[in-house]
XYZ file of C-alpha atoms in Angstrom:
361
model
C 76.442 54.625 115.980
C 75.127 58.466 116.975
C 77.078 60.163 118.499
C 77.042 62.302 121.803
C 77.454 65.932 121.566
C 78.687 66.705 124.632
C 80.932 64.723 125.139
C 82.342 65.141 121.400
C 82.601 69.229 122.661
C 85.425 68.012 125.814
C 87.672 67.612 123.072
C 86.274 69.093 120.097
C 84.063 68.231 117.505
C 85.642 64.890 115.164
C 85.209 61.528 113.962
C 86.073 57.855 114.701
C 86.265 54.730 114.366
C 86.757 53.885 117.544
C 84.327 51.674 118.850
C 85.169 52.755 122.585
C 83.894 56.270 121.763
C 81.106 54.375 120.584
C 80.501 52.615 123.541
C 80.395 55.658 125.749
C 78.971 58.031 123.301
C 75.366 55.752 123.856
C 76.597 54.776 127.447
C 76.529 58.722 128.217
C 73.215 59.538 126.063
C 71.757 56.861 127.907
C 72.488 58.329 131.868
C 70.873 61.501 130.781
C 68.135 60.073 129.889
C 67.854 59.100 132.676
C 68.208 62.594 133.848
C 65.128 64.156 131.824
C 63.771 60.813 134.395
C 64.066 60.889 137.127
C 61.962 63.871 138.000
C 58.804 61.944 135.685
C 59.670 58.790 137.796
C 60.224 60.386 140.966
C 63.131 57.905 141.572
C 65.433 58.954 144.305
C 67.984 57.455 142.084
C 69.242 56.952 138.717
C 70.689 53.489 137.106
C 73.676 54.319 134.660
C 73.270 51.518 132.391
C 74.590 49.812 129.240
C 72.419 49.734 126.073
C 74.682 47.663 124.625
C 73.172 43.736 124.718
C 76.132 42.076 123.763
C 77.661 43.842 126.296
C 75.053 43.140 128.921
C 76.136 40.249 130.864
C 80.322 41.946 131.388
C 78.749 45.514 132.639
C 77.817 45.548 136.841
C 74.801 48.371 137.428
C 75.456 51.216 138.994
C 73.483 53.782 140.913
C 73.550 57.829 141.431
C 72.919 57.935 144.851
C 73.355 61.464 147.280
C 75.877 58.933 148.857
C 76.861 58.443 145.290
C 76.938 61.185 143.814
C 81.001 62.292 144.705
C 81.874 59.121 142.984
C 79.901 59.314 139.328
C 80.855 62.757 139.243
C 84.506 61.239 139.246
C 83.937 58.532 137.482
C 82.097 60.589 134.234
C 84.809 63.287 134.953
C 87.481 60.093 134.082
C 85.571 59.104 131.164
C 85.845 62.623 129.444
C 89.545 62.066 129.919
C 90.068 58.597 128.345
C 87.826 60.135 125.736
C 90.376 62.403 124.987
C 93.194 60.094 124.881
C 91.272 58.010 122.600
C 90.786 60.755 119.966
C 93.979 62.355 120.180
C 95.616 59.590 119.965
C 97.690 60.504 123.711
C 98.952 58.142 126.890
C 99.672 59.475 130.108
C 100.007 57.383 132.830
C 97.499 57.334 136.058
C 99.407 59.572 138.136
C 98.886 62.463 135.859
C 95.563 62.130 134.995
C 94.825 62.340 139.106
C 97.477 65.783 139.052
C 95.200 67.162 136.686
C 91.764 66.769 138.657
C 94.104 66.406 141.815
C 90.819 68.640 143.254
C 87.373 66.591 142.845
C 89.931 63.083 142.800
C 91.588 64.067 146.131
C 93.719 60.593 146.473
C 95.242 58.408 143.416
C 93.476 55.792 144.647
C 89.910 57.806 143.628
C 91.139 57.306 140.606
C 92.064 53.997 139.967
C 88.797 52.771 141.131
C 87.202 55.106 138.970
C 88.660 53.589 136.239
C 87.537 50.366 137.329
C 83.470 51.845 137.879
C 83.976 52.755 133.767
C 85.264 49.508 133.123
C 82.047 48.122 135.096
C 79.727 50.301 133.127
C 80.875 49.873 129.582
C 81.931 46.282 129.716
C 84.817 46.712 127.517
C 88.794 48.440 128.921
C 88.180 52.199 127.745
C 91.903 52.674 128.983
C 93.908 49.888 127.153
C 96.398 51.639 125.068
C 96.370 54.903 126.818
C 96.111 55.095 130.532
C 99.529 53.815 131.163
C 100.284 52.465 134.993
C 102.513 54.791 137.058
C 106.546 53.772 137.160
C 106.470 52.195 140.896
C 109.037 48.518 140.677
C 112.774 48.699 139.370
C 114.814 46.836 136.858
C 118.896 45.918 136.136
C 120.724 44.091 134.196
C 121.119 43.947 130.307
C 118.565 45.274 129.307
C 118.393 48.359 126.497
C 114.435 50.489 125.893
C 114.126 52.224 123.331
C 112.314 55.224 123.811
C 111.594 58.028 121.288
C 113.855 60.740 123.460
C 116.767 57.602 123.292
C 117.800 54.566 124.390
C 117.714 53.484 128.418
C 121.161 50.925 129.003
C 119.899 49.379 132.490
C 122.931 47.507 132.989
C 124.325 51.018 134.266
C 122.069 51.641 136.505
C 118.661 50.456 138.377
C 115.975 51.894 135.888
C 112.647 52.809 137.089
C 109.536 50.474 135.247
C 107.188 52.633 133.303
C 104.878 51.329 131.061
C 106.677 49.678 128.474
C 103.808 48.536 126.504
C 104.772 50.548 123.616
C 108.135 50.647 123.733
C 110.638 48.364 122.003
C 112.705 46.352 124.583
C 116.370 44.372 123.330
C 118.372 42.046 126.002
C 121.116 39.771 125.649
C 119.584 38.546 128.925
C 118.747 34.976 129.366
C 116.717 34.424 132.926
C 114.919 36.938 135.438
C 114.805 37.261 138.962
C 111.936 38.844 140.332
C 112.157 39.818 143.597
C 109.435 40.474 146.185
C 111.004 44.102 148.495
C 112.732 47.054 147.409
C 115.233 45.990 150.441
C 116.160 42.842 148.512
C 116.743 44.006 145.337
C 119.440 46.670 146.940
C 121.251 44.106 149.250
C 121.754 41.251 145.341
C 123.092 44.655 143.580
C 125.901 44.930 146.651
C 126.187 41.269 146.827
C 127.766 41.532 143.341
C 124.341 39.495 141.591
C 125.564 41.469 138.238
C 128.962 39.881 138.418
C 128.019 36.921 139.343
C 124.973 36.278 137.418
C 125.717 38.818 133.750
C 122.974 37.094 131.897
C 120.317 37.953 134.054
C 118.138 40.402 135.297
C 116.957 42.458 138.328
C 113.590 43.128 138.819
C 110.885 44.296 141.553
C 107.968 45.418 142.601
C 108.586 46.650 145.987
C 105.875 44.668 147.702
C 103.023 43.882 144.712
C 103.122 42.888 141.311
C 102.465 46.294 139.930
C 100.151 46.799 136.362
C 103.721 48.262 134.456
C 105.786 45.451 136.179
C 103.772 42.660 134.944
C 103.813 44.569 131.814
C 107.640 44.471 131.701
C 107.750 40.900 132.820
C 105.297 39.922 129.451
C 107.409 41.961 127.521
C 110.538 39.395 128.558
C 108.109 35.979 128.501
C 110.125 34.207 126.495
C 113.032 34.766 129.041
C 112.623 31.990 132.321
C 111.459 33.890 135.545
C 111.702 32.915 138.837
C 110.949 34.272 141.982
C 112.690 35.350 145.661
C 109.826 36.273 147.896
C 109.353 36.031 151.773
C 107.660 33.406 153.781
C 104.864 34.363 154.912
C 101.181 34.922 154.608
C 100.395 37.949 154.884
C 102.231 41.868 154.578
C 101.281 43.778 156.748
C 100.816 47.415 154.498
C 100.400 46.523 151.579
C 98.255 42.970 151.681
C 100.172 41.464 149.195
C 101.680 37.875 150.951
C 104.654 36.564 148.791
C 102.004 33.341 147.732
C 99.006 36.106 146.249
C 102.768 38.410 144.508
C 103.502 34.426 142.748
C 100.161 33.882 142.214
C 99.565 37.312 140.797
C 102.962 36.575 138.322
C 101.941 32.954 137.551
C 97.598 33.209 136.272
C 97.699 36.981 136.439
C 95.250 39.386 138.793
C 91.793 38.687 141.248
C 91.136 41.439 139.428
C 89.336 41.456 135.989
C 90.086 44.752 134.358
C 93.738 43.952 134.856
C 93.321 39.721 134.071
C 91.805 41.931 130.676
C 95.366 42.481 129.383
C 97.638 39.385 128.716
C 100.049 39.470 131.630
C 99.888 36.059 132.611
C 103.361 34.498 133.117
C 102.971 30.339 133.275
C 106.618 29.775 133.341
C 106.594 31.793 136.840
C 108.928 29.704 138.681
C 108.374 30.013 143.379
C 112.697 29.937 144.798
C 112.264 30.449 147.330
C 111.988 31.507 150.435
C 110.722 27.807 151.014
C 109.555 26.071 153.785
C 111.074 22.721 152.249
C 114.610 24.739 152.282
C 114.609 26.117 155.466
C 116.567 22.727 157.152
C 120.003 23.942 154.673
C 120.339 27.053 156.587
C 121.332 28.480 159.962
C 118.774 30.333 161.688
C 118.333 31.020 164.682
C 114.553 30.785 165.558
C 114.490 34.039 166.746
C 113.666 34.712 163.174
C 110.767 32.590 162.984
C 107.855 35.195 164.260
C 104.595 33.431 165.399
C 101.843 34.234 163.177
C 98.790 36.559 163.923
C 95.251 36.002 163.686
C 94.351 37.326 161.108
C 97.328 35.724 159.348
C 95.628 32.367 160.339
C 92.687 33.199 158.574
C 94.843 34.972 155.010
C 96.029 31.045 154.657
C 92.233 29.226 154.964
C 92.175 32.071 152.310
C 94.872 30.598 150.266
C 94.939 27.318 149.903
C 91.343 27.484 148.367
C 92.811 30.274 146.082
C 95.828 27.458 145.059
C 93.157 24.395 145.082
C 91.939 25.843 142.489
C 94.807 26.284 139.971
C 96.085 23.199 141.251
C 99.942 24.155 142.499
C 100.811 21.905 144.452
C 104.121 23.091 145.537
C 101.898 26.588 146.874
C 99.905 24.435 148.543
C 103.101 22.404 150.362
C 103.968 25.726 151.089
C 100.993 27.137 153.144
C 100.623 23.616 154.403
C 103.895 23.961 156.278
C 102.926 27.220 157.068
C 99.188 25.614 158.815
C 101.743 22.960 160.488
C 104.823 25.116 162.248
C 102.886 28.343 162.716
C 105.764 30.801 161.872
C 106.841 32.947 159.325
C 110.706 34.030 157.942
C 111.837 37.165 155.828
C 114.763 36.985 153.856
C 116.557 39.171 155.673
C 117.166 36.087 157.975
C 119.787 34.044 155.309
C 121.039 37.061 153.999
C 122.502 38.067 157.192
C 123.859 34.069 157.456
C 127.074 34.808 155.541
C 128.317 37.674 153.350
C 126.260 36.903 150.084
C 124.886 34.358 151.431
C 121.491 34.712 149.565
C 123.896 34.199 145.818
C 125.185 31.178 147.613
C 122.649 29.574 148.493
C 119.313 30.974 147.358
C 120.164 31.412 143.864
C 122.688 28.462 143.464
C 120.900 25.684 142.904
C 118.429 27.423 140.123
C 119.940 30.164 138.638
C 123.632 28.563 138.642
C 124.023 27.616 135.290
C 123.618 31.590 134.118
C 126.925 33.173 136.278
C 129.929 33.654 135.145
C 132.065 31.145 134.295
C 134.855 32.637 136.320
C 132.237 32.998 139.592
C 130.547 29.918 139.190
C 128.633 29.493 142.780
C 130.110 26.562 144.622
């Protein structure tokens, strides 16, 4: 494969056998050739094509037009940044890379979208192993993270979950409890969850299953993983419902660039908040909120997606939401009695991980 000198000059003259660099070089060369031909053919756009026959089925056709020129410029700058990381062997977070070119990208999501476009264009995940997910979620429990700068002991305090894909992790834990929201995470800590369940790790993605959190869970995939989520079909701020969160952890993201990583957790088990278990709790009827119009539409889409993977438990949850036409948040249960989440919601599934002195009864 030929080397594309203009791209190489962005990072200095170097020689590498990295296949992805070859793909970037040749795709950029094709793009330059298209720019030269545009005047000859009198076209109003330039196609960003992929010359690799093997990848044509995977890649999407991207066009440079007057309308898309900024997004294409963002994508090409992101390509150059990834190229430099691969040549130098360095790793950076998406957040760090965004701030390096904040004026161009404007918002973090524009950089993130550029990464997706690069994947569509090249047909390979050029960022894998070099562009890390920014820290978002939290973890606490018997877990040690062995960094170059030292060991982080997560049993001492909650720790921000960074991209730990290239980091050694050790634990004495026997299970993991994943909760949907930071409020639930803090509530369980206040309810002495760590004292009641010393062999469990507590994790939250703070509203959605971000990549860094999923990477951590995949590295701990040999442990039992339980999910404690709201009982609703729609989260209005992040557009991730409890069922979508459970499905993303268990089956992977619908976004193909995320699915390129082995982040599925087939053993992920949703233990609540379940409509089947609600009759066991004394909950004021005022805590049940009626489903809104967009939530009804969301349920229909969720049912179709769940039917494909044939998850009977989740299908039943959706059908019960249809039947009753309302939703419920975990806070409704947490307010029943002190430590009610530990005593009621967790006792059935993870009581075997409680201390002998504090076995839940």
